[in-house]
Tab-separated table of C-alpha atoms and ligand atoms in Angstrom:
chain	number	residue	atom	x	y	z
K	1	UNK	CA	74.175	47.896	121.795
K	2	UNK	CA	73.329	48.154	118.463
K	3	UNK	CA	72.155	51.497	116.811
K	4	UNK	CA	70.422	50.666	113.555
K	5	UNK	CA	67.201	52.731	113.682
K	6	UNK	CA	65.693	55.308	111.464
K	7	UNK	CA	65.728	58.927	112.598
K	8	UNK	CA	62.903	60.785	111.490
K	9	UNK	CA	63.624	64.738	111.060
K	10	UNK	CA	60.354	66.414	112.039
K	11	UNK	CA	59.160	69.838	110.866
K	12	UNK	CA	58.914	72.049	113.626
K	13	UNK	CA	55.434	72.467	112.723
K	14	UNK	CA	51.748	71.466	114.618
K	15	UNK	CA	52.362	67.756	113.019
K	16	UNK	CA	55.883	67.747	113.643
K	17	UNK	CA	55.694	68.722	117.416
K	18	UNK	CA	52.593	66.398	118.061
K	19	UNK	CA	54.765	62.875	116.385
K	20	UNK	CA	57.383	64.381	118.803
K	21	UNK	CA	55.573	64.595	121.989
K	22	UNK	CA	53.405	61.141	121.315
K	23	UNK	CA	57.200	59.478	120.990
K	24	UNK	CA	58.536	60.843	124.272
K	25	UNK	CA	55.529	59.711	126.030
K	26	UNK	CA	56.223	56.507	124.439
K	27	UNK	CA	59.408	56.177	125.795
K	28	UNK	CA	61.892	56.888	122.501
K	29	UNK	CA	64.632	59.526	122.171
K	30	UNK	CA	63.562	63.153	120.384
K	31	UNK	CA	66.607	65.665	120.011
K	32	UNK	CA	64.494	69.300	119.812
K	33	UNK	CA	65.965	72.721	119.964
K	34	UNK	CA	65.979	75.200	122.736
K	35	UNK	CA	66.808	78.258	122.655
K	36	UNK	CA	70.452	77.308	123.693
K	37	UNK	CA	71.479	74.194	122.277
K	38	UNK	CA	69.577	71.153	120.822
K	39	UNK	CA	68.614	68.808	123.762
K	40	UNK	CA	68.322	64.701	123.364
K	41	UNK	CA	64.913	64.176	125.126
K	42	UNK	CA	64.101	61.059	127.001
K	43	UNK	CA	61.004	60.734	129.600
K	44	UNK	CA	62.242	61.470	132.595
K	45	UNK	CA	60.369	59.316	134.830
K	46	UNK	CA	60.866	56.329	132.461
K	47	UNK	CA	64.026	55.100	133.283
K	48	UNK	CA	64.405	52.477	130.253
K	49	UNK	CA	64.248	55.740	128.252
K	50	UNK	CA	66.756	57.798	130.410
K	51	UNK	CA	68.881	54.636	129.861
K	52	UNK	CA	68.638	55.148	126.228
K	53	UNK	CA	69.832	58.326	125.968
K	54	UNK	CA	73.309	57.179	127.977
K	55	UNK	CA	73.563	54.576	125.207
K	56	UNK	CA	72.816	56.825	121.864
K	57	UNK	CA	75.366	59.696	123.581
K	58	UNK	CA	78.238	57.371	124.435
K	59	UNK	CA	77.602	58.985	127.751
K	60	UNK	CA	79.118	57.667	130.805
K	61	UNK	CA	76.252	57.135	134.145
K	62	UNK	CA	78.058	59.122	136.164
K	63	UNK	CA	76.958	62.165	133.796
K	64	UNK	CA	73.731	63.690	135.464
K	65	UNK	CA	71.274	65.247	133.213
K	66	UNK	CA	69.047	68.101	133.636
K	67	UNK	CA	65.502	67.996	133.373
K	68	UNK	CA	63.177	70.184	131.317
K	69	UNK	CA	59.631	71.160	132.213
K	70	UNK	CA	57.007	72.922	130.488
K	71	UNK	CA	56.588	75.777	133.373
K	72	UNK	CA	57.048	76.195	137.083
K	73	UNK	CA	54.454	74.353	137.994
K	74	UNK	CA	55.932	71.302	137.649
K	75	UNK	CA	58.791	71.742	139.983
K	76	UNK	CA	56.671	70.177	142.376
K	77	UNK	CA	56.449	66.579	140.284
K	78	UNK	CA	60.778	66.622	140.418
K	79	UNK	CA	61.422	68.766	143.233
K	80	UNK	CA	61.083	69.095	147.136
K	81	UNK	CA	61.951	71.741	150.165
K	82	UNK	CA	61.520	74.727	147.075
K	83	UNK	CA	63.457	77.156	148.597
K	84	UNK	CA	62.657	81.260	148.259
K	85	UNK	CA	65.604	81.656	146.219
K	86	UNK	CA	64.147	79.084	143.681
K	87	UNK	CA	61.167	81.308	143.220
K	88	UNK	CA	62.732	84.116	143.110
K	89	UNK	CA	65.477	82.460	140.137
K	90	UNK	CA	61.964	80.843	138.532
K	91	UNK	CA	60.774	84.035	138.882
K	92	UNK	CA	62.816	85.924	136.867
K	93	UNK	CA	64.604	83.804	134.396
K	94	UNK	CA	62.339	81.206	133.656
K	95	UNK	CA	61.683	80.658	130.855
K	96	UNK	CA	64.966	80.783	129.950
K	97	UNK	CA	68.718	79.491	129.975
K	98	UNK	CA	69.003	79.110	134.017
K	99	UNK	CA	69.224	75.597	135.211
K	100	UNK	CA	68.870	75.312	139.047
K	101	UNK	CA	69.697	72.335	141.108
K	102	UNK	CA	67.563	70.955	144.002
K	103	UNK	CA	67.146	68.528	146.001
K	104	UNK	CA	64.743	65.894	144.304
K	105	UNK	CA	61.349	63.500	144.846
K	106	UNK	CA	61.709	60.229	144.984
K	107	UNK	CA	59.468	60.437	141.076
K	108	UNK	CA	62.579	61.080	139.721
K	109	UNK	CA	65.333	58.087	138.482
K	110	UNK	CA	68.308	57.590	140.201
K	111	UNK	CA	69.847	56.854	136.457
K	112	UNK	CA	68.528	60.682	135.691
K	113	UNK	CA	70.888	62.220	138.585
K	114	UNK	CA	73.927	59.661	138.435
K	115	UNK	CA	72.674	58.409	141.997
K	116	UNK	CA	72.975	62.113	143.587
K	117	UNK	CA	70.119	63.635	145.285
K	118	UNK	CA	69.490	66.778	143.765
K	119	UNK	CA	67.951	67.295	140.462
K	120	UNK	CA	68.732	69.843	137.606
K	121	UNK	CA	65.615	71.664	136.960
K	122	UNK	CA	65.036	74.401	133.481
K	123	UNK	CA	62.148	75.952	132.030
K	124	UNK	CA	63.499	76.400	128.207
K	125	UNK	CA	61.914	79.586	126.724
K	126	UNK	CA	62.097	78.443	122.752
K	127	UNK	CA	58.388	78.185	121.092
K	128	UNK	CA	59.269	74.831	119.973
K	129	UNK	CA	60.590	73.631	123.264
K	130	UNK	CA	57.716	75.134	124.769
K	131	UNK	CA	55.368	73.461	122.728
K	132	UNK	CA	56.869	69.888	122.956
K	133	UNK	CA	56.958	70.270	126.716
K	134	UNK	CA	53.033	70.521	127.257
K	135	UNK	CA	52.025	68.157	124.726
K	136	UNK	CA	54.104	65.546	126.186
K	137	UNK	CA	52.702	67.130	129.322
K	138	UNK	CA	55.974	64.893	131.385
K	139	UNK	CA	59.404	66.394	132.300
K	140	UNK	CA	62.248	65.455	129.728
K	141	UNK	CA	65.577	64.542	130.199
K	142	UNK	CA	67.552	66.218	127.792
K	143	UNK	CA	71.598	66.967	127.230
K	144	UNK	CA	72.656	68.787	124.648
K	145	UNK	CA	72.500	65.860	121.575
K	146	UNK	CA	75.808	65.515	120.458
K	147	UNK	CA	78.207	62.345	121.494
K	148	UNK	CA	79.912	62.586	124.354
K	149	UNK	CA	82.342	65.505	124.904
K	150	UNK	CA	81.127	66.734	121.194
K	151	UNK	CA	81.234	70.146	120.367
K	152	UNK	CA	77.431	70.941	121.587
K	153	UNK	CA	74.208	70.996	118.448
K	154	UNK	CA	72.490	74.263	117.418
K	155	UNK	CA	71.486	73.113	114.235
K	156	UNK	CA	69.136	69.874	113.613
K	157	UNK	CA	72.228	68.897	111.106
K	158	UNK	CA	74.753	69.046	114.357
K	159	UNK	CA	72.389	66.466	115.636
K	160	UNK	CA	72.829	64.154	112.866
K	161	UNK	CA	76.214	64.317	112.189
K	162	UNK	CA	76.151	62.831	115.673
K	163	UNK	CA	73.346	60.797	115.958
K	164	UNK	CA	71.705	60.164	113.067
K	165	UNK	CA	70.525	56.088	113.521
K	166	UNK	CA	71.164	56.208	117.032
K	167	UNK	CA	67.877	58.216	118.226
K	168	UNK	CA	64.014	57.790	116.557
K	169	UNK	CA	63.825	61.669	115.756
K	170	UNK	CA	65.007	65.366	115.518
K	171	UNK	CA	62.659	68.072	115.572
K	172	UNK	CA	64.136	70.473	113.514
K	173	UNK	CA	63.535	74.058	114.724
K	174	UNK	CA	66.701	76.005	112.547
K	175	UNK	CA	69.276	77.144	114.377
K	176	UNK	CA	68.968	77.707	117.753
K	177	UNK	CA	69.579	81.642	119.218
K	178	UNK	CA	72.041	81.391	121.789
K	179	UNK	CA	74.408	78.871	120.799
K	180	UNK	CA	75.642	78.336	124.507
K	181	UNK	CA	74.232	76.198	127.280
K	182	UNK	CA	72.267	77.465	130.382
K	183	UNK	CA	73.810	79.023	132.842
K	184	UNK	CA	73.998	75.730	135.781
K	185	UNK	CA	73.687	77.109	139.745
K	186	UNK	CA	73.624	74.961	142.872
K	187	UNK	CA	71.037	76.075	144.856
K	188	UNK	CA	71.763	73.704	147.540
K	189	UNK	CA	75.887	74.780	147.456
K	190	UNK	CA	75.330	78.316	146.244
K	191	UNK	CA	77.816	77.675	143.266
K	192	UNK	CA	78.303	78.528	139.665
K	193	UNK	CA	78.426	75.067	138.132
K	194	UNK	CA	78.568	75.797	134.802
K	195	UNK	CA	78.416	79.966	132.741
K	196	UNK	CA	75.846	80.231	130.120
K	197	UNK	CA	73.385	81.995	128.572
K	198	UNK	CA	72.659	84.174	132.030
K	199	UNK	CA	75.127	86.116	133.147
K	200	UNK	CA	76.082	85.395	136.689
K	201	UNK	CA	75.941	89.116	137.937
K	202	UNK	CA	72.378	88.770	136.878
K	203	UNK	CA	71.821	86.421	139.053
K	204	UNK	CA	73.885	87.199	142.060
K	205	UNK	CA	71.849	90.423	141.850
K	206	UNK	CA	68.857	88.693	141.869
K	207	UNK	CA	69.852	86.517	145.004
K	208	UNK	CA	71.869	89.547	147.184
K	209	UNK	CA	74.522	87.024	147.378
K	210	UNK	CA	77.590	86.150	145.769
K	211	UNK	CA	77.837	82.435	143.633
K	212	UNK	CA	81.353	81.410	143.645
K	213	UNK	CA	82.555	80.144	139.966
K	214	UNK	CA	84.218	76.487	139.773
K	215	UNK	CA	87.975	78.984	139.693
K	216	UNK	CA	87.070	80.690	143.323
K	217	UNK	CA	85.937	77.109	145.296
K	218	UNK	CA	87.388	76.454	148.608
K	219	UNK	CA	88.448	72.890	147.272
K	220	UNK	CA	89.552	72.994	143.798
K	221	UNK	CA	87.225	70.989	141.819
K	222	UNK	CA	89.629	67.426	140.654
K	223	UNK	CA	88.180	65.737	138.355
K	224	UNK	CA	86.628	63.369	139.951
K	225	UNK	CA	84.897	65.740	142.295
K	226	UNK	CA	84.349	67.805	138.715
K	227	UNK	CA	83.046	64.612	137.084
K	228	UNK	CA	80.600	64.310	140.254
K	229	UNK	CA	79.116	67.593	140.212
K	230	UNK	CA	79.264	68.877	136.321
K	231	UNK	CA	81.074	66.208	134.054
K	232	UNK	CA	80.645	69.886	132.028
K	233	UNK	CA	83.654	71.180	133.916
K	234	UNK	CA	85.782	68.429	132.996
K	235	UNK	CA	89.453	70.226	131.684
K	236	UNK	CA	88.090	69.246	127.700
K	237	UNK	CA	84.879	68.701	126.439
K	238	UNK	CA	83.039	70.224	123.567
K	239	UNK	CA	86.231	69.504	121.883
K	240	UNK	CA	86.736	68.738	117.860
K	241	UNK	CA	89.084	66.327	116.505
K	242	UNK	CA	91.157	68.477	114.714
K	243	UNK	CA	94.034	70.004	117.853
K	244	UNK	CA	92.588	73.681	119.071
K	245	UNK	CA	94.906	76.178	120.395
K	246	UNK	CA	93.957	79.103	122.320
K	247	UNK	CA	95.697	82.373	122.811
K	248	UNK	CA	94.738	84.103	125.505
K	249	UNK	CA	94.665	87.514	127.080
K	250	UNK	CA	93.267	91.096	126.181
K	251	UNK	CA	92.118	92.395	122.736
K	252	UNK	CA	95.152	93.524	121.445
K	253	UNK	CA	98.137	91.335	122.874
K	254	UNK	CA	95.988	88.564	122.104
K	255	UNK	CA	95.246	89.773	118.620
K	256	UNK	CA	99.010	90.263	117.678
K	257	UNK	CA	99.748	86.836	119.273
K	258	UNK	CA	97.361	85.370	117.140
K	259	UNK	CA	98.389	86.607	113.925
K	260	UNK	CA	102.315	85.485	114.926
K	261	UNK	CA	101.138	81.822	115.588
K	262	UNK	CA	98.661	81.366	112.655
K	263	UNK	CA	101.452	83.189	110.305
K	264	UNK	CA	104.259	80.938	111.838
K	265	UNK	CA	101.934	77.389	111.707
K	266	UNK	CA	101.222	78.463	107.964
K	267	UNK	CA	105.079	79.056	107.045
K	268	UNK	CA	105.783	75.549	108.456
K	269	UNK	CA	103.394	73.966	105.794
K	270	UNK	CA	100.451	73.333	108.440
K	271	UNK	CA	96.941	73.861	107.262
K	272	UNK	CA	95.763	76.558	109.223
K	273	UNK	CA	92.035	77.392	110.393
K	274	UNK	CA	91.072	80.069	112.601
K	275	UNK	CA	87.907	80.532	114.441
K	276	UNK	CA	88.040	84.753	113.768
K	277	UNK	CA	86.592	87.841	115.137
K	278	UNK	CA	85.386	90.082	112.336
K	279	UNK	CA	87.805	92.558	113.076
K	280	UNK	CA	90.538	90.242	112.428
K	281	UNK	CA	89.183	88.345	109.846
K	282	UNK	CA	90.814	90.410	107.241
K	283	UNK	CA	94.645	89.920	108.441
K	284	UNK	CA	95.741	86.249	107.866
K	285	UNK	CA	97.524	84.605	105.410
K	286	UNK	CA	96.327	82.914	102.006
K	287	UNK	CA	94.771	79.566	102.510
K	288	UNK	CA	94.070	80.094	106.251
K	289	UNK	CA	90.389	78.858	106.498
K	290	UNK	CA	88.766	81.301	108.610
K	291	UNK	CA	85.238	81.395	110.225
K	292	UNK	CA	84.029	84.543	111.395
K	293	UNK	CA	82.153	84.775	114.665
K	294	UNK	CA	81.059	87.936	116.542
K	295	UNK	CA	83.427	91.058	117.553
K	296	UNK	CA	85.108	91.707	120.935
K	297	UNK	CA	82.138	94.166	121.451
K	298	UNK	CA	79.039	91.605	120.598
K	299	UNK	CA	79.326	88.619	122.618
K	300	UNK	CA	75.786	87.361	121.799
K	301	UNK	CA	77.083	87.001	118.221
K	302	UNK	CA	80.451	85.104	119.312
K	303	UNK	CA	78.258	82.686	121.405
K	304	UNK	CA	75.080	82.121	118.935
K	305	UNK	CA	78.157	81.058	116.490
K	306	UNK	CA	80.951	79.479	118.137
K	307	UNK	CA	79.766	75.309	117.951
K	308	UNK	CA	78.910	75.520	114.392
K	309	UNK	CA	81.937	77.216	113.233
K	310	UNK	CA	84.526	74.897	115.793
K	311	UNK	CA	82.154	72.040	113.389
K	312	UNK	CA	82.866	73.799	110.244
K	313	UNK	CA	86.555	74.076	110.840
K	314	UNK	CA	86.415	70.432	112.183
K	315	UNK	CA	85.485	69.421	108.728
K	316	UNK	CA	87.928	71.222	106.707
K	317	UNK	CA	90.776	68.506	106.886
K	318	UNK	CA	93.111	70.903	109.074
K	319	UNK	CA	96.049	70.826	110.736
K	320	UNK	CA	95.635	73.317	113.463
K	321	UNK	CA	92.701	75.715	114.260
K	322	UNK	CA	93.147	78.174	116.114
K	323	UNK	CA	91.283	81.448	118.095
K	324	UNK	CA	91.721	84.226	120.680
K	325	UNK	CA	89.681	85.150	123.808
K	326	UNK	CA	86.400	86.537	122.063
K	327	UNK	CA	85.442	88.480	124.472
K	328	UNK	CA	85.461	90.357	127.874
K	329	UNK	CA	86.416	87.392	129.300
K	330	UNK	CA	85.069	88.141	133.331
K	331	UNK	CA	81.978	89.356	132.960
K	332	UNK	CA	78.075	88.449	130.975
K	333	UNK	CA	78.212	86.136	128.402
K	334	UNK	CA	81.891	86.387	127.980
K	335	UNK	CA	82.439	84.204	130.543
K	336	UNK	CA	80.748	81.241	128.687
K	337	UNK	CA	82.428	82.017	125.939
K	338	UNK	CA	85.775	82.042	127.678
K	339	UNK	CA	85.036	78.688	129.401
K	340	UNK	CA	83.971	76.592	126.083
K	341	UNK	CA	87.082	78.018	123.895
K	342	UNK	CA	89.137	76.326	127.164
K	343	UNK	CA	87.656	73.091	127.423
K	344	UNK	CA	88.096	72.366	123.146
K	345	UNK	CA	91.440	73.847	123.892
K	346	UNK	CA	94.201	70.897	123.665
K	347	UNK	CA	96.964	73.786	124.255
K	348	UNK	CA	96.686	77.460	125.700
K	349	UNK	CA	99.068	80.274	125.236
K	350	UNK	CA	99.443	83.811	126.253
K	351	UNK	CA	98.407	85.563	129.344
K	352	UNK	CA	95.465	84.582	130.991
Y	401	LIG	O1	71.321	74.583	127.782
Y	401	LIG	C1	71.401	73.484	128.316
Y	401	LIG	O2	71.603	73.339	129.530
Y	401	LIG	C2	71.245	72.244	127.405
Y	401	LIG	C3	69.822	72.249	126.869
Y	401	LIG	C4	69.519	71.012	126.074
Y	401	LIG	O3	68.913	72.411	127.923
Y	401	LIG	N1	71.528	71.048	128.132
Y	401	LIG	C5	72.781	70.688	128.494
Y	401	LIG	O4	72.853	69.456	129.114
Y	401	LIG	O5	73.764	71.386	128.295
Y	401	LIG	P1	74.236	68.682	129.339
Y	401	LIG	O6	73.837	67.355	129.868
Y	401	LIG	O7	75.027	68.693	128.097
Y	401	LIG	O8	74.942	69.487	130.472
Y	401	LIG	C6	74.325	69.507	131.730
Y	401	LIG	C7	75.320	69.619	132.835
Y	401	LIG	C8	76.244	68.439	132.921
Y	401	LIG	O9	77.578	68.905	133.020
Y	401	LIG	C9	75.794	67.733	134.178
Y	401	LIG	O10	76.838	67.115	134.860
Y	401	LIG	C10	75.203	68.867	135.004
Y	401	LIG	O11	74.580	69.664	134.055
Y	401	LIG	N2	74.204	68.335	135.942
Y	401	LIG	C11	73.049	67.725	135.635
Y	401	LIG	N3	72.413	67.318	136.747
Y	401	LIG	C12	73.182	67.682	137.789
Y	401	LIG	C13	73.073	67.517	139.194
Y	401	LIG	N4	72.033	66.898	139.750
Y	401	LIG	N5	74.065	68.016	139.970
Y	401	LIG	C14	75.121	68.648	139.399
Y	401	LIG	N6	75.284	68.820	138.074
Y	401	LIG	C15	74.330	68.336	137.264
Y	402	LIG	MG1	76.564	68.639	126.891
């Protein structure tokens, strides 16, 4: 397939939002942001559009992709048997970064849930999003819009680095403020799919129940079960080109660890980059390219920065990047942050 179109970069304005909407109705692909990542937007119910966005992401059909909707409301047009626990969830985190799977109406493509039954349902909560969603007034199929297993977009220029002549527009909305994806939950398994931008105690509390992440299943997730359920758990994704090596553990073994390998890497000649906590920022060699994310204490910070800088670094012409665990890594958004750094991971060292 060829990808020789123009993409248009809309302002997030009245104008802007309005071309946007008018093109999703008409079946073309808009990347907009949410208040996670930037999304590639098809019509959902459309499937020559859901087909497009396959084709502009590289993406293989066996992906699923979730499906956005301007309020609760319109669960009913994508979703049957709404169970008390999706109210409850809709309730209080919509909207917001929680998608839920359900099981789905017959309105909605096979193409848009890989052939599976269920449905991934969010509410986004950014203005723009927001906005887009009602005047298209249709639910929109939207991944993050990067290529395929891509470091996700939060910026409209993430999206064209990526995509740029491969979709008809961008809506650009700055950068977007949480920098991970939703949190993804099976409501019809009562999983953890995916850590995001909820914290799961949030929403176990919410439920009374327990969600078991991918690490606790009764049947280890392969990949082929993985690719079936959340291509998102695959072992790497969101990776860059240039080889990313973790060190793992708690703040300060992992910080002393980090400082040996970057110092040693450097010795040997390699161009070093390190994806830093502030309070480490200070300590490494000359020439080490270093981009400074949150602190150990301020996840959000970590996680509203951690895509653009594993881009920056990407584009620095380095050997080796490298980082540490950012964060608590068990518990709130720590957790995400924990689970991206290990899928761009080629190599991780330390104790986990
Ligand atoms: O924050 C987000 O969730 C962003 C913004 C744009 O909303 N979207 C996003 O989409 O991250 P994507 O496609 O990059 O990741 C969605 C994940 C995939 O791993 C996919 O396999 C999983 O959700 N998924 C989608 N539908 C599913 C379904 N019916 N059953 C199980 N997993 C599903
Ligand atoms: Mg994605």
């Amino acid at each position: 397939m060829e990808h020789t179109r123009v993409t248009l970069v809309l302002a997030a304005d009245q104008a802007g939002v309005s071309e946007a909407a008018r093109l999703l109705r008409a079946g073309r692909l808009v990347a907009f942001p949410t208040e996670t990542v930037y999304g590639l937007g098809a019509h959902a119910l459309n499937p020559a559009a859901v087909a497009g966005i396959f084709a502009a992401k590289g993406r293989p059909a066996n992906d699923p992709l979730i499906v956005h909707l301007a309020d609760a409301d319109m669960l009913k047009v994508v979703a049957r048997e709404l169970s008390p626990q999706v109210a409850l969830l809709a309730e209080r985190f919509w909207p917001g970064p929680l998608t839920l799977i359900v099981p789905k109406t017959s309105a909605v493509p096979a193409s848009v849930t890989a052939g599976l039954d269920n449905v991934a349902v969010r509410v986004p909560a950014h203005p723009v999003a927001r906005a887009l969603l009602r005047q298209a007034g249709v639910p929109v199929a939207a991944p993050s819009a990067n290529l395929f297993s891509r470091p996700s977009p939060t910026r409209a220029e993430h999206v064209l680095e990526d995509l740029q002549g491969r979709i008809d527009a961008v809506l650009d909305g700055g950068a977007t403020s949480i920098g991970l994806e939703s949190t993804i939950v099976d409501l019809v398994g009562f999983r953890l799919l995916r850590p995001g931008g909820v914290p799961l105690e949030e929403i176990e509390a919410v439920l009374g129940r327990p969600l078991a992440p991918p690490e606790e299943w009764s049947q280890p997730p392969t990949n082929r079960l993985a690719q079936q359920l959340a291509p998102g758990l695959l072992p790497t994704h969101y990776a860059p080109r240039t080889p990313f090596v973790l060190v793992l553990g708690e703040s300060r073994d992992s910080r002393a660890r980090l400082l040996a390998e970057v110092t040693a890497a450097t010795a040997a000649g390699q161009r070093v980059g390190v994806l830093a906590l502030q309070e480490d920022a200070a300590e490494f060699p000359a020439g080490t390219v270093v981009e400074v994310v949150g602190t150990w204490e301020d996840p959000a910070a970590s996680a509203s920065r951690i895509f653009d800088a594993l881009r920056s670094l990407d584009r620095c012409g380095l050997d080796v990047m490298y980082a540490r665990t950012l964060a608590p890594p068990a518990s709130g958004l720590g957790r995400a942050l924990a689970d991206r750094l290990r899928r761009a991971a080629v190599r991780q060292i330390g104790d986990p």
